[in-house]
Coordinates of C-alpha atoms and ligand atoms in Angstrom, one line a residue:
M1 CA 103.8 101.6 43.7
I2 CA 100.2 101.6 42.0
C3 CA 97.4 99.5 43.7
H4 CA 93.7 99.3 43.0
L5 CA 91.1 100.3 45.5
N6 CA 87.5 100.0 44.7
G7 CA 87.6 100.8 40.9
E8 CA 90.6 103.0 41.0
F9 CA 94.4 102.7 40.3
L10 CA 96.3 104.9 42.6
P11 CA 99.6 105.2 44.6
L12 CA 99.8 102.7 47.4
A13 CA 100.7 105.5 49.7
E14 CA 97.3 107.4 48.8
A15 CA 95.1 104.3 49.2
K16 CA 92.8 104.7 52.1
V17 CA 90.2 102.7 53.7
P18 CA 87.7 103.9 56.5
V19 CA 88.4 102.4 59.9
L20 CA 85.0 101.0 60.3
D21 CA 86.0 98.7 57.3
R22 CA 84.9 95.3 58.6
G23 CA 88.3 93.9 57.2
F24 CA 90.0 96.3 59.6
I25 CA 87.6 95.7 62.6
F26 CA 87.1 92.1 62.4
G27 CA 89.2 90.6 59.6
D28 CA 85.9 90.0 57.8
G29 CA 87.2 89.2 54.4
V30 CA 89.0 86.9 52.0
Y31 CA 92.2 87.1 49.9
E32 CA 94.1 85.5 47.0
V33 CA 97.9 85.6 46.3
I34 CA 98.5 84.9 42.4
P35 CA 101.9 84.1 41.1
V36 CA 102.6 86.1 37.7
Y37 CA 105.2 84.7 35.5
G38 CA 106.5 86.5 32.4
R39 CA 103.7 89.0 33.2
K40 CA 100.8 86.4 33.0
P41 CA 99.2 85.2 36.1
F42 CA 99.7 81.6 36.7
R43 CA 96.4 79.4 37.1
I44 CA 94.2 82.4 37.2
D45 CA 91.2 80.3 36.9
G46 CA 91.9 78.2 39.8
H47 CA 92.6 81.3 41.8
L48 CA 89.2 83.1 40.9
A49 CA 87.2 79.7 41.6
R50 CA 88.8 79.5 45.0
L51 CA 88.0 83.3 45.5
Q52 CA 84.6 82.5 44.6
R53 CA 84.3 79.7 47.0
S54 CA 85.9 81.7 49.9
L55 CA 83.3 84.6 49.0
D56 CA 80.4 82.0 49.0
A57 CA 81.5 80.6 52.4
I58 CA 81.2 83.9 54.2
R59 CA 78.3 85.2 52.0
I60 CA 79.8 88.1 50.4
R61 CA 78.7 88.6 46.9
N62 CA 81.5 88.4 44.3
P63 CA 82.0 92.2 43.3
H64 CA 83.2 91.2 39.9
A65 CA 82.7 88.8 36.9
G66 CA 85.8 86.5 36.2
I67 CA 86.4 88.6 33.0
R68 CA 86.5 91.8 35.0
W69 CA 88.8 90.3 37.7
K70 CA 91.2 89.3 34.9
Q71 CA 91.0 92.8 33.5
L72 CA 91.9 94.4 36.8
I73 CA 94.7 92.0 37.3
D74 CA 96.4 92.7 33.7
E75 CA 96.1 96.3 34.4
L76 CA 97.9 96.0 37.8
I77 CA 100.3 94.1 36.2
G78 CA 101.0 96.8 33.4
H79 CA 101.6 99.3 36.4
H80 CA 104.7 97.4 37.5
E81 CA 107.9 96.7 35.9
N82 CA 108.8 93.2 37.2
N83 CA 108.1 90.2 34.7
D84 CA 107.4 88.0 37.6
Q85 CA 105.1 89.6 40.2
S86 CA 102.9 88.5 43.3
V87 CA 99.5 90.0 43.0
Y88 CA 97.6 90.1 46.3
L89 CA 93.9 90.7 46.1
H90 CA 91.5 91.2 48.9
V91 CA 87.7 91.7 49.4
T92 CA 86.2 92.6 52.5
R93 CA 82.4 92.8 53.5
G94 CA 82.7 96.9 53.4
V95 CA 82.2 99.6 55.8
A96 CA 79.4 99.5 58.7
K97 CA 78.9 100.2 62.1
R98 CA 80.7 97.9 64.5
D99 CA 78.4 94.8 65.2
H100 CA 79.2 91.3 64.9
G101 CA 76.2 90.6 62.8
F102 CA 76.6 92.0 59.3
P103 CA 74.0 94.2 57.3
K104 CA 72.9 92.4 53.8
D105 CA 74.2 94.2 50.6
L106 CA 77.0 96.0 51.9
A107 CA 79.2 97.3 49.0
P108 CA 82.4 95.0 49.4
T109 CA 86.0 96.9 49.5
V110 CA 88.2 95.6 47.0
F111 CA 92.0 96.2 47.4
M112 CA 94.8 94.7 45.1
M113 CA 98.5 95.3 45.0
S114 CA 101.4 93.8 43.1
N115 CA 104.9 93.0 44.4
P116 CA 108.0 91.5 42.6
L117 CA 107.8 87.7 43.2
V118 CA 110.8 86.7 45.1
M119 CA 111.7 83.3 44.2
P120 CA 113.4 80.8 46.6
S121 CA 117.1 81.4 46.5
S122 CA 119.5 79.0 44.9
E123 CA 120.7 78.1 48.5
Q124 CA 117.3 77.4 49.4
L125 CA 116.9 75.3 46.5
E126 CA 120.1 73.5 47.1
R127 CA 120.2 72.9 50.8
G128 CA 116.3 73.2 51.7
V129 CA 114.8 75.0 54.4
V130 CA 114.3 74.2 58.2
G131 CA 110.9 73.3 59.5
V132 CA 109.5 73.1 62.9
T133 CA 106.2 71.3 64.0
A134 CA 103.6 73.1 65.8
T135 CA 100.1 72.1 67.0
D136 CA 97.5 73.6 64.7
N137 CA 95.2 75.6 66.7
R138 CA 93.4 77.2 64.1
W139 CA 89.5 77.2 63.6
F140 CA 87.7 74.4 61.5
R141 CA 87.2 76.4 58.2
C142 CA 91.0 76.5 57.1
D143 CA 89.4 75.8 53.6
I144 CA 88.4 79.5 53.5
K145 CA 91.3 81.8 52.4
S146 CA 90.3 84.4 55.0
T147 CA 92.3 87.6 55.8
A148 CA 91.7 86.8 59.5
L149 CA 95.0 85.0 59.7
L150 CA 96.0 85.7 63.5
A151 CA 96.7 82.0 64.1
N152 CA 98.7 81.5 61.0
V153 CA 100.6 84.7 61.8
L154 CA 101.6 83.5 65.4
L155 CA 102.5 80.2 64.0
R156 CA 104.9 81.4 61.4
Q157 CA 106.6 83.9 63.8
L158 CA 106.8 80.7 66.1
A159 CA 108.7 79.2 63.1
I160 CA 110.8 82.3 62.5
D161 CA 111.8 82.6 66.4
A162 CA 113.0 79.0 66.1
G163 CA 115.1 80.0 63.1
A164 CA 112.8 78.0 60.7
A165 CA 111.2 79.0 57.4
E166 CA 107.8 77.2 58.1
A167 CA 105.7 75.6 60.8
V168 CA 104.3 72.1 59.9
L169 CA 101.3 71.8 61.5
L170 CA 99.8 68.8 63.4
R171 CA 96.1 68.3 64.5
D172 CA 95.3 65.4 66.8
G173 CA 98.5 63.5 65.6
F174 CA 97.8 64.2 61.9
L175 CA 99.7 66.6 59.4
T176 CA 97.5 69.4 58.2
E177 CA 99.5 71.9 56.5
G178 CA 101.9 74.7 57.0
S179 CA 101.2 78.2 58.4
A180 CA 101.3 79.5 54.8
A181 CA 101.9 76.4 52.4
N182 CA 100.6 73.0 51.9
I183 CA 103.0 70.1 53.0
F184 CA 103.8 66.9 51.1
A185 CA 106.0 64.0 52.4
V186 CA 107.7 61.3 50.5
K187 CA 108.3 57.8 51.8
S188 CA 109.9 54.9 49.7
G189 CA 109.2 56.7 46.4
V190 CA 105.4 57.5 47.3
I191 CA 104.3 60.9 47.7
V192 CA 101.7 61.6 50.3
T193 CA 99.7 64.7 51.5
P194 CA 96.5 64.9 53.3
A195 CA 93.4 65.1 51.2
K196 CA 91.4 68.4 50.9
S197 CA 89.1 69.3 53.8
H198 CA 88.0 72.0 56.3
L199 CA 91.3 71.5 58.0
L200 CA 93.5 72.9 55.3
L201 CA 93.5 75.6 52.4
P202 CA 93.2 73.7 49.1
G203 CA 96.3 75.4 47.6
I204 CA 96.4 76.1 43.8
T205 CA 100.1 74.8 43.9
Y206 CA 98.8 71.8 45.6
D207 CA 96.7 71.0 42.7
V208 CA 99.7 71.5 40.5
I209 CA 101.6 68.8 42.2
L210 CA 98.8 66.6 42.0
E211 CA 98.5 67.0 38.1
L212 CA 102.3 66.9 37.7
A213 CA 102.8 63.7 39.7
A214 CA 99.6 61.9 37.7
Q215 CA 101.0 63.0 34.3
N216 CA 104.5 61.8 35.1
G217 CA 103.8 58.6 36.8
L218 CA 104.9 59.5 40.3
P219 CA 102.7 57.6 42.9
L220 CA 100.9 60.1 45.0
E221 CA 98.2 59.4 47.7
Q222 CA 95.8 61.8 49.3
R223 CA 95.2 60.6 52.9
D224 CA 95.7 61.0 56.6
V225 CA 99.5 61.5 57.2
S226 CA 100.6 60.8 60.7
E227 CA 102.9 62.4 62.7
A228 CA 105.1 59.5 62.8
E229 CA 104.9 59.4 58.9
V230 CA 106.0 63.0 59.0
R231 CA 108.9 62.5 61.3
G232 CA 110.0 59.3 59.4
A233 CA 109.7 60.8 55.9
D234 CA 112.6 60.6 53.4
E235 CA 111.4 64.0 51.9
L236 CA 109.2 66.9 53.1
W237 CA 108.3 69.6 50.9
L238 CA 106.2 72.8 51.2
T239 CA 104.2 74.4 48.4
S240 CA 102.6 77.8 47.8
A241 CA 102.0 80.5 45.4
T242 CA 105.2 82.4 46.5
R243 CA 107.3 79.6 47.3
E244 CA 106.6 77.1 44.5
V245 CA 107.9 73.7 45.8
L246 CA 110.7 73.8 48.4
A247 CA 112.5 70.8 50.3
I248 CA 112.3 71.0 54.1
T249 CA 115.6 69.2 54.9
T250 CA 115.5 69.7 58.9
L251 CA 112.6 69.3 61.1
D252 CA 112.8 70.0 64.8
G253 CA 116.6 70.1 64.5
R254 CA 116.7 66.5 63.0
P255 CA 117.5 65.6 59.1
V256 CA 114.7 64.9 57.0
G257 CA 115.8 61.7 55.2
N258 CA 119.4 62.4 54.7
G259 CA 119.1 65.9 55.2
A260 CA 119.5 67.2 51.7
P261 CA 116.7 67.7 49.2
G262 CA 115.6 64.3 47.7
P263 CA 115.4 62.9 44.1
I264 CA 111.6 63.2 43.8
F265 CA 111.8 66.6 44.9
R266 CA 114.2 67.4 42.3
R267 CA 112.1 66.0 39.7
M268 CA 108.9 67.7 40.9
H269 CA 110.8 71.0 41.2
A270 CA 112.0 70.5 37.3
L271 CA 108.5 69.5 36.3
F272 CA 107.2 72.7 37.9
Q273 CA 109.7 75.0 36.3
G274 CA 108.8 73.2 32.7
L275 CA 105.2 74.1 33.7
K276 CA 105.9 77.8 34.5
R277 CA 107.8 78.2 31.2
A278 CA 104.7 76.7 29.5
N279 CA 102.5 79.5 31.0
G280 CA 100.7 76.9 33.3
E281 CA 99.4 74.7 30.2
P282 CA 100.1 70.9 30.5
T283 CA 103.3 70.3 28.7
Ligands
PDD301 N1 99.4 81.4 51.1 N2 98.1 76.9 53.1 C1 97.7 78.4 53.6 C2 97.4 78.5 55.1 C3 98.1 79.2 52.9 O1 98.2 80.4 53.4 C4 98.8 79.0 51.6 C5 99.1 80.1 50.6 C6 98.7 78.0 51.1 C7 99.3 77.5 49.5 O2 98.0 77.8 48.7 P1 98.6 78.4 47.2 O3 99.4 77.1 46.8 O4 97.3 78.6 46.4 O5 99.5 79.7 47.5 C8 98.0 76.8 51.8 C9 99.7 82.7 50.5 C10 100.8 82.5 49.5 C11 99.8 83.8 51.6 O6 99.1 83.7 52.4 O7 100.6 84.7 51.3

């Protein structure tokens, strides 16, 4: 498998980073996961804009202009057989003597790899997946797509250990997001999701859902969503680059709505598939 490290394309097994890389020592870096459909990155401008915001937030200069990122991503895609891929890219602050404070003007480390994009199975689409609630115990900059994911890792594992696909996170009695996904609820035909804030990652798929809802006259509200609303929802969905939109049909062992993916989920899923076929452009 060919990956990219600091300007070079090379086999993954040969890619080596110094142990003093601050990504290794501190998790001092940011990343993106970009879905690729039919060899074309989906919503690439949105992903590159979010990368820029994450880099700005942690004060790393962007090592590449957008056009260069696009070239590198295209080249990486070209090294892989699958038409549908998931490109992971990651920028760390670089290599320095261990010290919490960071030297200015370090050369950032750039790493990229691509894996086949594994879509949700037809069984997951037909039956939905299991979710469990958990207390959101992360920091107050969840809007930064940081590689420092210890809390998310533990929350996802908590879900897996409970036989679930995702943790649905609650902070102070309100929904934030999942361990690696945004969350939407539906009640009486209205889609609700928390507004973007420092408490959740502004998902690129989240934006797609907002656009599709607006274009197709599906009522959607971005507002605080209480735990009671989550538990009483007719439908719950998770969204992410790698899972698209997926229904959560069991929460904490109880059925969500009637326990099957709901009609608004089915509509949104179909709209999403149409958008993919149109290569991310509005249909
Ligand atoms: N995660 N919230 C969190 C905490 C996430 O990690 C992700 C995505 C999302 C959804 O964002 P998007 O729609 O842009 O994928 C929300 C990726 C897929 C990951 O870490 O692998």
